[in-house]
Structure formats: structure tokens, C-alpha cells
Amino acid sequence: MKNILKILKNCYPYLKDFNPAQKAALKSGFLEKDKNYVIAMPTASGKTLLGILAALKVINNGGKVIYLVPLISLQNEKLQEFKKLENHAKIKIGRDPRYSDLSVMIYESFDILTRTYPEILSDVDLLVVDEFHMLGDYSRGPILECAITKAKKLNPGIRIIALSATLKNMHEIAKWLDAEVFEHDYRPVPLHKDVLVVENHNVRNKNDLVFKLLKKSRQMLVFVSTRRFTESLANYVAKKLQNREKFEKIAKKILEVPKSKGSPPTPTCKKLAKCVKKGVAFHHAGLFNEQRSIIEEEFKKGNLLMITATPTLMYGVNLPSQVVVIRDYKRWTPTGIQNIPIFDYEQMSGRAGRPQYDKKGYSYLIAKTNEEAEKLYEYYIEGDIEETRSQLLDNKDSLCKQIIGQIASGCRDINDIIEFFSDTFCGYQIKKFSYDALEYEIEDALDFLLDSDLIKMTSAGFKITKLGELASKSNYSVETVVKLKEFVENTADLNINNLIYELSQTPDLPLISFKNYNYKDRVKEKLLENEIFVWDVGNREATAASLIEWVNEKTEYEIENFFGVYGGSVRRAAYEASKLSKFLKDICEAINIYKYSHDLEKYSARLYYGVKEDILHLVVRVKGLGRRRARKIFNMFGDDIASVSEKELQKVEGIGPKLASAIKKAFR
């Protein structure tokens, strides 16, 4: 233990002593016992450190540890934090447990690992599950509960430590996990929660109240319901503030992002920079990735006063603030406008209070009237959070994916499959009532998988097809696999435009959203121009039109201006579309269609680089050339690059001696 404490102090120099919650956890014996544990504590109360303590103990004894997180952004954050252990403890940190003592994985990657490399699990002694409260999440919950169930079956001796926010039915979850529960309400920064009323603060509206709160705060994080509202609120507040030199520097960084990618700043970029000059930023998925990173880092350093964000930020990187304001407590859902769950309110409120900076954190809901405030106070502040329920039967796609995985792992009949699912959290909860619903949903899913040629029935029982094996090993949804299979089987002419449209209809392609819907006709016309006929126009159609323009070398600025979409999303969608194109090639080969293989490789590259076919060879063969310089070279010298001298190449804007040499080397 002394050795472990020495490592911790070297890696975390600010750590003088364990806090009360950590001391109580250690006193409970979680480090000495071999039992599974659920550690439930508030945000920023030191759960990660307890997970690391357990990991170091295992690794010191020659064991291996996997640390699970739900998001890639959190994976990157944890990898950066844990890298300190490599220097001070000579521990290998990475993403792959085959080559690491402590590997940080996202839930989906771990789930695939249990199917494709099950033997690796036999070498893993400890599984630390961070953000374990995601067990009740619609998308990631089913993946997590099935991956944990498989891990326990593959390695009955594996120890599981789950790090979680406090959940209502914690003891039910612990019984399923066969775990002890440690709960503590300590927060390093005490949290004050309240509901503020517009009419009681001598202001006209909610936005004015937000500004009034900002004047009294060091830093503030404001949650609103839509991207449009993040921008309008940031702009409203920014107009009331003064420019400062340090804000000007951040604004320049924001504008440099599109320029570095060969595009003038889009209207959204300019709007963001204008707000940032006043110390206010909006944060949503329509920005460039790098811009969101700049905002997050500058806010962490204390260089921005306020961020307005959609609720998705509560699940992203660790971004504490002195004050959290939840301006909008309603959100759009497929079934209409609904109140946010109490659990989400707690997650957002938990961002309030920065350890080492604030003596107290403040979380405020905003109501228009006293009557509304009373209802909000009773519901959110005095109310209990919702019970965590398995989403496995509600998420049909996830159920299908897990069934394919079980058949790939050797389940041959329906009884084997039902037996596995009866051990999941879903099975544990449903057994209190009846297994009939579970059996019915499994039978229905099996029929769908048989009809879709993802599995087949043989004399020995169920077996997966080549297509099913591909689906089992991928991160893509079953719906995406089936849609792309049907597209390639029924298309008479595969071209890049109809490919892009079909990719935009899958659930796995991130969408390029409209900023407003006044540009629907332009999207419709662009698709019609490329022989794609649509009746309704939404974000999927906007994504298709934008990507068609992207592969025709239009910039993010041009795409945003013409279609009224968020240009910052284009490159991210193009990258994912490029990967999906390669995946479609794999689908084709799994169902013995080989005639499209070359075209799909080509279309994948065009999506990745955003180029027309005539300069594809240039951007592919010369690393770092980029489409702007490639087009200039082609326009000046045509296709005969081999006969052009390095000196001539350097006459092209942006081509220096190094790049000219690399071009000549590539075309010798």
C-alpha cells in the first residue's frame, strides 16, 4: 500500500490526503476484499482515484486491468490522465488490453472484444466501469449490461468495480452484479440548488436573468434545449459585455480552425468568434471539433466567462463551473416535448463547483412564474431520481446485435440464447414478473435476423452467416448492415451520389443539420440534379446534399452558405461516410458481390479527402498535400506530374521545397 500511495502522490501532486468519501470507502475494505463493488458518489468526489487505487494494487501483483468509459472524449481524457503512471510506476497504458497493463476502452470496443477475442478476458483481473449509471441509457445501457454479463461468463473470477452517480435502485443493481454497495454524499465543493423566478428579479425574461447571474459569477455553464438557443443566448449576453484582449486571442484561434482546413470562416464560425471576443461561447455538434476543444480548454483555464450548451455536454469531458444554469427544462423527443429526467438534471447540476477554486457551487433552474417555480422545486430538487431500467428490450437493434454475438460465440438454440439474456440486467429485472416478454422479443428478433440473412438455421442449430459475422465484429448497427445490404442488392448503378444518399439514411452517419429550414428547396434541387428524388427534406437529405458538394471540392463555407447547414459538421460526416463506404465493400464481399469493390474504395477516398476523381491520385499518394494544393497543381500542370521539376512545383502557392520533393518522389 505504501508503494501505491507513493505512486499516487507522484502522479497527483495536489493530493495531500484522501477526502472523507475516499477514506470511508477504504475503511469499508473495498481495496482488500475480492468482491465486486458499486461505488456511488457525487460528481468530482474522487471516484476515479478509488478506481486507480484498485487498479494499481492488481497491476502491482502482476495482473491486468480494463477501465471502461462510455465516450471517446472521456477515453482520451482518461488516457491523458493515466499516462502519468507510465513514468512513475512503469505501467503500460493504452487502448488494447493485449499490449497494456491498464487499458482504457469505450463500452462498444469492450463489447466487441468479448465476442472477437474472448481469450483475452481470461488474463484480465479487474474491470473498472466508469459512468456506470449509463446502465439505464437507451443506446449504451444494453451494450454495457451484455458486455458485463459476457465478461462474467468468460472469466468468473474477474472483479468488477463500478463507479457511479447515486441511483434510486442501487441495491437491485448490486444484487444483479453480485456486488457490495458503497454510497457517500460527500462533495469537495458543496452544492446549492435553487429555482429562480424571472418576475422576482426585476428582469424581463430568462435571458436577462442569465446575464444578471453572470455579472455575479466567475464562470457559468448554461444548458438550453437546442443548438439555435445556444447561439441566440450567447449572442444576447455577449452584446452586453466588453471586449478583452485575452478573449480576442481565443477568437482568433476559433477563426483559424476553418482557415487551416482550406475554408474561409463560416457564418457560424464568425458568430462564435464575435461572442468569444466578449468571453462567451456556444458549444454544440455543429462546430468544428477543434473549435469545441478550444472552448473546453479555455473554459477549464478560466479564460472564458460563460458557455451555452445543449444537454449532451453533461456526458462529455469534465467541465466544472462555479455556476450551472438550466434555462430550459423541456426538450424535444420523438414523442413530443417532455421534461428532462431528474437524473439528467442531477448530472447537469453536478457540474457546479470547481474543486480547488470554489468554496460553493450553484445550480439554478429558471422559471417564469412563482407557480411554475414551486412545481419545479418539488419535482427536481425535492423529488427522487427515476429508477434505472434496462433498455435492452426497447432497443431492438441492440438486442439483435447481442443475439448475433451469442450465436457467433456458440449458442445454437433458442434456449441457450434465452439463458444468456436471463443473466443480463434485463433478465434480472424481468424475472420478477415473467420471462414471456423476453422470450417473445428474442423469437421476434431471431425471425428478423433469419429473414435478413444475418443468421441461418442448420441441422446443428443457429449459425451466423458471413454477413452476420461482419455485423458482430463491427461497431455499426444491425439496421445499417441490413439497409446497405438491401441497397447494394437492388441497385442497378452504383455511383457516388446514390451511395452518399443511402449512407445518409443509415443511423450510423452523423448528420449535418439545418440551421434553419428556409433552404429545403436548395437541398431538394441538388438531389434532383443528381437523380435522387425525395418528397420530404430533413437533416438526412441535407447531409446527402452537403456531402455531394463536399466530394465536388466545395468548402465548408460554401456548403453552409448555400444549404443553411452547420458547415463545421461536414468534415466529421465525410470521415464517417468514408468508413461506411469501406464497410459496404466488406458487406458486398460477404454476400459475394465483387463488381463494386474498386468503386467503393475510390468513393471512400473521395469522401475522406473531399475531392473530384481527377486529383484523387495526388492527395492519396502525397501525404499532407490536401485538396487545395492538389487542385492548383493539377490546374497548372495537368496529369503529367512526373515531368515537372521541383523548382516548377515550388511556384505553386503553398508548395515548399519539402513538399515539392515529396511530390516528385511519389511520381517517379
Coordinates of N, CA and C in Angstrom, one line a residue, residues 1 48 61 74 136 144 173 188 264 272 405 407 431 464 537 615 618 663:
M1 N 0.8 -1.2 0.0 CA 0.0 0.0 0.0 C 0.9 1.3 0.0
T48 N -12.7 8.3 -9.5 CA -11.7 7.8 -10.3 C -10.4 7.4 -9.5
N61 N 0.5 -6.7 -8.4 CA 0.6 -8.1 -8.2 C 0.6 -8.9 -9.5
L74 N -14.1 10.9 -23.3 CA -13.7 10.5 -21.9 C -12.5 9.6 -22.0
G136 N -28.7 2.6 -17.6 CA -30.1 2.8 -18.0 C -30.2 3.6 -19.2
L144 N -23.6 -2.2 -22.4 CA -22.9 -2.3 -21.1 C -23.3 -3.6 -20.3
I173 N -29.5 -3.2 -8.5 CA -28.4 -3.3 -9.5 C -27.2 -4.1 -8.9
P188 N -16.6 17.7 -2.7 CA -15.5 18.6 -2.3 C -15.9 20.0 -2.3
P264 N -12.8 29.5 -45.9 CA -13.0 30.8 -45.1 C -13.9 30.5 -43.9
L272 N -19.6 32.7 -33.6 CA -18.9 32.2 -32.4 C -17.7 33.1 -32.0
G405 N -24.1 -11.8 -31.6 CA -22.9 -12.1 -30.9 C -22.9 -13.4 -30.1
I407 N -24.8 -16.1 -30.9 CA -24.7 -17.2 -31.9 C -23.3 -17.3 -32.4
K431 N -37.4 -11.1 -14.4 CA -37.8 -12.4 -13.8 C -38.8 -12.2 -12.6
I464 N -24.1 -18.2 -37.6 CA -24.1 -16.8 -38.3 C -23.6 -17.0 -39.7
V537 N -37.9 16.7 -47.0 CA -36.5 17.1 -46.8 C -36.2 17.4 -45.3
I615 N -8.2 14.5 -59.2 CA -7.0 14.7 -58.4 C -6.9 13.7 -57.3
L618 N -3.4 12.4 -56.6 CA -2.5 13.3 -56.0 C -2.6 13.3 -54.5
I663 N 6.4 15.2 -53.6 CA 5.6 15.0 -54.8 C 6.4 14.3 -55.9

